[in-house]
Amino acid sequence: MRPGLSVDNEPSYSGDMFTEMRVALYIQRVMVYSQRLHGHHHAATPTNAFRLLEAATIDGAAVAGLEPRIGSLAPGKQVDLVDTYRRPQPVPCQQRYRYHGTRG
């Protein structure tokens, strides 16, 4: 099973996907280590940042039935871009950008 993450209710949640990924990472790791602590030697392997990024992008789009339109950088797909290197604050979700790539 490949779960997807999404933030589709901004008034109720922060709208910050980085926070959602961080919380998912912490909860999953706590559950795995708790299972191991209580003797479940076949507990799941803790997740990693790459897997969470997939859950927040392509898998989140697939779960919502929107994979043909969003979820990856591809020509014709809509995309929200966040430049975390130059601008440490995430771009608000209301600011939308469209990727116009070229094939080749």
XYZ file of C-alpha atoms in Angstrom:
104
model
C 0.000 0.000 0.000
C 1.304 3.436 -0.943
C -0.511 6.120 1.061
C -0.654 9.688 -0.172
C -0.477 12.935 1.764
C -2.491 16.016 0.912
C -3.563 19.314 2.396
C -6.953 20.064 0.927
C -8.601 21.983 3.759
C -6.513 25.081 4.418
C -8.931 26.691 6.925
C -8.664 23.602 9.167
C -4.975 22.775 8.691
C -1.825 24.780 8.241
C -1.657 24.285 4.483
C 2.054 23.628 4.944
C 2.964 20.316 3.297
C 6.423 20.353 4.886
C 4.802 20.288 8.343
C 2.477 17.475 7.231
C 5.445 15.411 5.986
C 7.389 16.066 9.192
C 4.443 15.004 11.382
C 3.899 11.866 9.269
C 7.593 10.995 9.654
C 7.503 11.429 13.432
C 4.274 9.461 13.898
C 5.448 6.592 11.702
C 8.809 6.355 13.463
C 7.218 6.452 16.926
C 4.873 3.621 15.933
C 7.713 1.474 14.528
C 9.981 1.996 17.538
C 7.082 1.382 19.940
C 6.315 -1.922 18.227
C 9.961 -2.960 18.467
C 10.106 -1.925 22.116
C 7.124 -4.170 22.845
C 8.695 -7.208 21.217
C 7.325 -7.041 17.684
C 10.518 -7.981 15.885
C 8.869 -7.842 12.459
C 7.818 -4.201 12.733
C 7.897 -2.136 9.558
C 11.077 -0.373 8.523
C 10.985 3.355 9.385
C 10.211 5.534 6.384
C 12.588 8.090 4.911
C 12.403 11.587 3.409
C 12.325 10.327 -0.195
C 9.314 8.100 0.497
C 7.502 10.985 2.228
C 8.176 13.249 -0.738
C 6.607 10.613 -2.998
C 3.600 10.377 -0.664
C 3.174 14.147 -0.799
C 3.513 14.420 -4.587
C 2.789 11.594 -7.012
C 1.043 9.310 -4.493
C -1.061 12.148 -3.079
C -2.204 12.983 -6.597
C -2.995 9.320 -7.319
C -5.066 8.930 -4.143
C -7.059 12.044 -5.076
C -7.552 10.766 -8.632
C -5.597 13.726 -10.018
C -2.396 12.023 -11.201
C -2.999 12.929 -14.881
C -3.050 16.639 -13.920
C -0.686 17.013 -10.936
C 1.847 15.164 -8.788
C 5.004 15.301 -10.895
C 7.016 17.679 -13.041
C 5.867 16.895 -16.555
C 4.775 18.929 -19.575
C 1.154 20.060 -19.249
C 0.805 19.269 -15.538
C -0.014 21.925 -12.951
C 2.582 22.383 -10.224
C 3.159 24.361 -7.035
C 6.834 25.239 -6.691
C 8.606 26.103 -3.455
C 12.152 27.403 -3.530
C 13.451 26.263 -0.143
C 17.026 27.343 -0.808
C 16.539 31.050 -1.467
C 13.257 31.625 0.329
C 12.997 29.552 3.528
C 9.279 30.335 3.953
C 6.973 28.104 1.862
C 5.030 29.826 -0.900
C 1.346 30.070 0.083
C -0.847 27.484 -1.613
C -2.939 30.216 -3.192
C -0.014 31.150 -5.476
C -0.176 28.717 -8.392
C 2.390 28.191 -11.127
C 2.092 26.162 -14.294
C 5.022 24.139 -15.603
C 5.521 24.545 -19.341
C 8.236 22.036 -20.107
C 9.392 20.853 -23.459
C 9.571 17.305 -24.648
C 12.878 15.870 -25.545
